[in-house]
Coordinates of C-alpha atoms in Angstrom, one line a residue:
M297 CA 98.1 95.2 122.8
T298 CA 99.1 92.3 120.2
D299 CA 102.5 91.6 119.0
C300 CA 104.3 90.4 116.0
K301 CA 103.4 86.8 115.4
K302 CA 104.3 83.9 113.1
R303 CA 102.0 83.3 110.1
Q304 CA 99.6 80.4 110.1
S305 CA 100.0 77.5 107.7
A306 CA 98.0 77.8 104.4
R307 CA 95.8 75.0 105.6
A308 CA 95.1 76.7 109.0
R309 CA 94.4 79.9 107.1
K310 CA 92.0 78.4 104.9
Q311 CA 90.2 76.6 107.8
R312 CA 90.0 79.9 110.1
R313 CA 89.6 82.6 107.4
C314 CA 86.6 84.8 108.0
A315 CA 85.1 87.5 105.6
K316 CA 84.7 89.9 108.5
M317 CA 85.9 89.8 112.2
E318 CA 82.3 89.3 113.8
D319 CA 82.3 85.9 111.8
C320 CA 85.3 84.7 113.7
L321 CA 83.8 85.6 117.4
I322 CA 82.1 82.6 118.4
E323 CA 81.7 83.9 122.1
N324 CA 80.5 87.2 123.0
Q325 CA 82.3 90.4 123.2
T326 CA 82.7 90.7 126.8
V327 CA 84.6 87.3 126.9
F328 CA 86.8 88.1 123.8
Y329 CA 88.0 91.2 125.6
S330 CA 88.3 89.5 128.9
K331 CA 90.4 86.6 127.5
A332 CA 92.8 89.4 126.0
E333 CA 93.1 90.9 129.4
H334 CA 93.9 87.6 130.9
Y335 CA 96.5 86.7 128.5
W336 CA 98.4 89.9 128.6
K337 CA 98.3 89.8 132.5
E338 CA 100.4 86.6 132.2
V339 CA 103.1 88.2 129.8
S340 CA 106.3 89.1 131.2
P341 CA 106.8 93.1 131.2
T342 CA 109.8 93.1 129.1
V343 CA 110.7 94.0 125.4
D344 CA 110.8 90.4 124.4
G345 CA 107.3 90.0 126.1
M346 CA 105.8 92.7 124.3
L347 CA 106.9 91.7 120.9
G348 CA 105.9 87.8 121.4
G349 CA 109.5 86.5 121.7
Y350 CA 110.8 88.7 119.0
G351 CA 112.7 91.2 120.9
S352 CA 115.5 91.2 118.4
I353 CA 113.4 93.0 115.9
S354 CA 112.9 96.1 118.1
S355 CA 115.4 98.3 116.5
I356 CA 114.6 97.4 113.1
D357 CA 110.8 98.2 113.9
I358 CA 111.8 101.4 115.6
N359 CA 114.1 102.6 113.0
G360 CA 111.5 101.9 110.3
S361 CA 108.6 103.8 112.3
K362 CA 111.0 106.7 112.7
K363 CA 111.8 106.9 109.1
F364 CA 108.1 106.8 108.3
L365 CA 107.0 109.4 111.0
Q366 CA 109.6 112.0 110.3
K367 CA 108.3 112.6 106.7
F368 CA 105.3 114.2 108.3
L369 CA 106.7 116.2 111.2
G370 CA 107.8 119.8 111.2
E371 CA 106.8 123.4 110.6
G372 CA 104.9 125.1 108.1
Q373 CA 101.5 124.3 106.2
G374 CA 100.3 120.6 106.2
K375 CA 103.2 119.6 108.5
T376 CA 102.4 117.7 111.7
G377 CA 103.6 119.4 115.0
T378 CA 105.8 117.7 117.8
G379 CA 104.0 118.8 121.1
C380 CA 102.2 115.8 122.3
A381 CA 101.7 112.0 121.1
L382 CA 99.7 109.3 122.3
D383 CA 101.0 105.6 122.5
C384 CA 98.1 103.2 122.2
G385 CA 98.7 99.6 123.4
A386 CA 101.9 100.9 125.0
G387 CA 102.7 98.1 127.1
I388 CA 105.9 99.0 129.2
G389 CA 106.7 102.0 126.8
R390 CA 109.0 100.5 124.0
I391 CA 107.6 102.7 121.4
T392 CA 107.4 105.7 123.8
K393 CA 111.0 105.5 124.8
R394 CA 112.7 104.7 121.6
L395 CA 110.3 106.6 119.0
L396 CA 108.0 109.0 120.4
L397 CA 109.9 110.7 123.3
P398 CA 112.9 111.5 121.1
L399 CA 110.4 113.1 118.7
F400 CA 107.7 114.8 120.9
R401 CA 107.6 117.2 123.9
T402 CA 105.2 115.1 125.9
V403 CA 103.6 111.7 125.3
D404 CA 100.7 109.8 127.0
L405 CA 100.5 106.1 127.5
V406 CA 97.4 104.1 127.3
D407 CA 97.3 100.3 127.7
V408 CA 94.9 97.7 129.2
T409 CA 97.4 96.1 131.7
Q410 CA 98.2 98.2 134.8
E411 CA 101.5 96.1 135.4
F412 CA 102.9 97.2 132.0
L413 CA 102.2 100.9 132.8
D414 CA 103.8 100.5 136.4
K415 CA 106.9 98.9 134.5
A416 CA 106.8 101.9 131.9
R417 CA 107.6 104.5 134.7
T418 CA 111.0 102.8 135.5
Y419 CA 111.7 101.5 132.1
L420 CA 111.4 104.9 130.5
G421 CA 114.1 106.2 133.1
E422 CA 114.5 110.0 133.2
E423 CA 112.6 110.8 130.3
A424 CA 109.5 109.4 132.1
K425 CA 109.1 113.0 133.5
R426 CA 107.8 114.0 129.9
V427 CA 105.1 111.5 130.1
E428 CA 102.0 113.4 131.3
N429 CA 99.2 110.4 131.5
Y430 CA 99.4 106.8 131.8
F431 CA 95.7 105.7 131.3
C432 CA 94.8 102.1 132.1
C433 CA 92.0 101.5 129.7
G434 CA 90.9 99.2 126.9
L435 CA 90.8 101.0 123.6
Q436 CA 87.2 100.1 123.2
D437 CA 86.4 102.5 126.0
F438 CA 89.1 104.9 125.7
Q439 CA 88.3 108.6 125.0
P440 CA 91.2 110.8 123.8
Q441 CA 90.8 114.5 124.9
P442 CA 89.8 116.5 122.3
E443 CA 92.3 118.3 120.0
R444 CA 95.2 117.3 122.5
Y445 CA 97.6 115.2 120.1
D446 CA 99.9 115.9 117.2
V447 CA 100.2 112.0 116.7
I448 CA 98.2 109.1 117.8
W449 CA 100.2 105.9 117.3
I450 CA 98.5 102.7 117.3
Q451 CA 100.8 99.6 116.9
W452 CA 100.2 96.0 117.3
V453 CA 96.8 96.5 119.2
I454 CA 93.8 96.8 116.6
G455 CA 93.5 93.0 116.4
H456 CA 92.2 93.3 119.9
L457 CA 89.1 95.4 118.9
T458 CA 86.0 94.3 116.9
D459 CA 85.4 95.9 113.7
D460 CA 82.7 98.2 115.0
H461 CA 84.8 99.3 118.1
L462 CA 87.9 100.0 115.8
V463 CA 85.8 102.2 113.5
E464 CA 84.5 104.1 116.7
F465 CA 87.9 104.2 118.3
L466 CA 89.4 105.6 115.2
R467 CA 86.5 108.4 115.1
R468 CA 87.4 109.3 118.7
C469 CA 91.0 109.4 117.8
R470 CA 90.2 112.0 115.0
S471 CA 88.5 114.1 117.2
G472 CA 91.6 113.8 119.5
L473 CA 94.0 115.4 116.9
R474 CA 95.3 118.9 116.7
P475 CA 95.3 120.7 113.3
D476 CA 97.3 118.8 110.9
G477 CA 97.6 115.9 113.3
L478 CA 98.0 112.2 112.3
I479 CA 96.9 108.8 113.2
V480 CA 99.4 106.0 112.5
V481 CA 98.3 102.5 112.6
K482 CA 101.1 99.8 112.2
D483 CA 100.0 96.3 112.5
N484 CA 100.3 92.6 111.1
V485 CA 98.3 92.1 108.0
A486 CA 96.8 88.7 106.8
Y487 CA 97.0 87.7 103.2
E488 CA 93.2 87.2 102.9
G489 CA 90.2 87.8 105.2
V490 CA 90.4 87.8 108.9
I491 CA 92.4 85.4 110.8
P492 CA 91.5 84.6 114.4
D493 CA 94.1 83.9 117.2
D494 CA 92.7 82.1 120.1
V495 CA 95.9 82.3 122.1
D496 CA 95.6 86.1 122.7
S497 CA 92.1 86.6 121.7
S498 CA 92.9 88.8 118.8
V499 CA 92.5 88.9 114.8
C500 CA 94.7 89.7 111.9
R501 CA 92.9 91.6 109.0
D502 CA 93.9 91.7 105.5
L503 CA 94.5 95.2 104.0
N504 CA 91.2 95.3 102.1
V505 CA 89.3 94.9 105.3
L506 CA 91.3 97.4 107.1
H507 CA 91.1 100.0 104.3
R508 CA 87.1 99.6 104.5
L509 CA 87.4 100.1 108.3
V510 CA 89.4 103.3 107.8
A511 CA 86.9 104.6 105.3
R512 CA 84.0 103.7 107.8
A513 CA 85.6 105.9 110.3
G514 CA 85.7 108.8 107.7
L515 CA 89.6 108.8 107.6
S516 CA 91.9 109.0 104.5
I517 CA 95.1 107.0 104.1
I518 CA 97.7 109.6 103.1
C519 CA 100.6 107.0 103.2
E520 CA 101.0 103.4 103.5
E521 CA 104.1 101.3 103.6
Q522 CA 105.2 97.9 104.4
Q523 CA 108.0 97.2 107.1
Q524 CA 111.0 95.9 105.6
N525 CA 113.7 93.2 107.0
F526 CA 111.4 91.3 109.4
P527 CA 111.7 87.5 109.7
E528 CA 110.0 85.7 107.0
E529 CA 108.0 83.4 109.3
I530 CA 105.8 86.4 110.8
Y531 CA 103.0 88.2 109.2
Q532 CA 103.7 91.2 107.0
V533 CA 103.5 94.4 108.9
H534 CA 102.1 97.5 107.2
T535 CA 102.1 101.2 108.6
L536 CA 99.3 103.4 107.7
A537 CA 99.1 107.4 108.0
L538 CA 95.6 108.5 108.4
R539 CA 93.8 111.9 108.5

């Protein structure tokens, strides 16, 4: 999983900006993924650790996500059910605990770091009994069960996937949705191009790049919003609902 992070300076953005993600990857994909895994193994399994030192924005983030998601949930034609959700890049279960478990009967978690998933079992408290699966797996390799999920929530993690792997993962997510299911992507957005981050081995894409990748996956954007009330020094964060 990635996290909310400070914007780079205009000079740094100009020096590092790429037209597509693969142009930013000097090393091979295996190294790109292994460096990210190593980075997260050194991160504290706390809310502050999950948010890159910005634990104070967690409630703002959750409240914005809940307002966004509740527009689609309910009964009737075209509405998304509340049976089962998947938390991608779940970490210790911050989003599962405060957003998904209050809205869905059951939740599955997937994250590349086993220590985070182990922590989630205690962090979630009594409600952990409604978590059916803890998958330790990188999203580039994860295969959602067909037609299992009403909502697949993907937050602050797509920057750890190459363009091709992100497209392939979104296609697999589409097959994992129940009728009228929804994929939600919430992530940092660059001003222009693709900005690499060598610290956690990730990238930040601009909206045009992200829109093209969503289209390649055969998905449509049915709603898009910018998260409000985040600190000015971090990247803008956008939420996209996909079907």
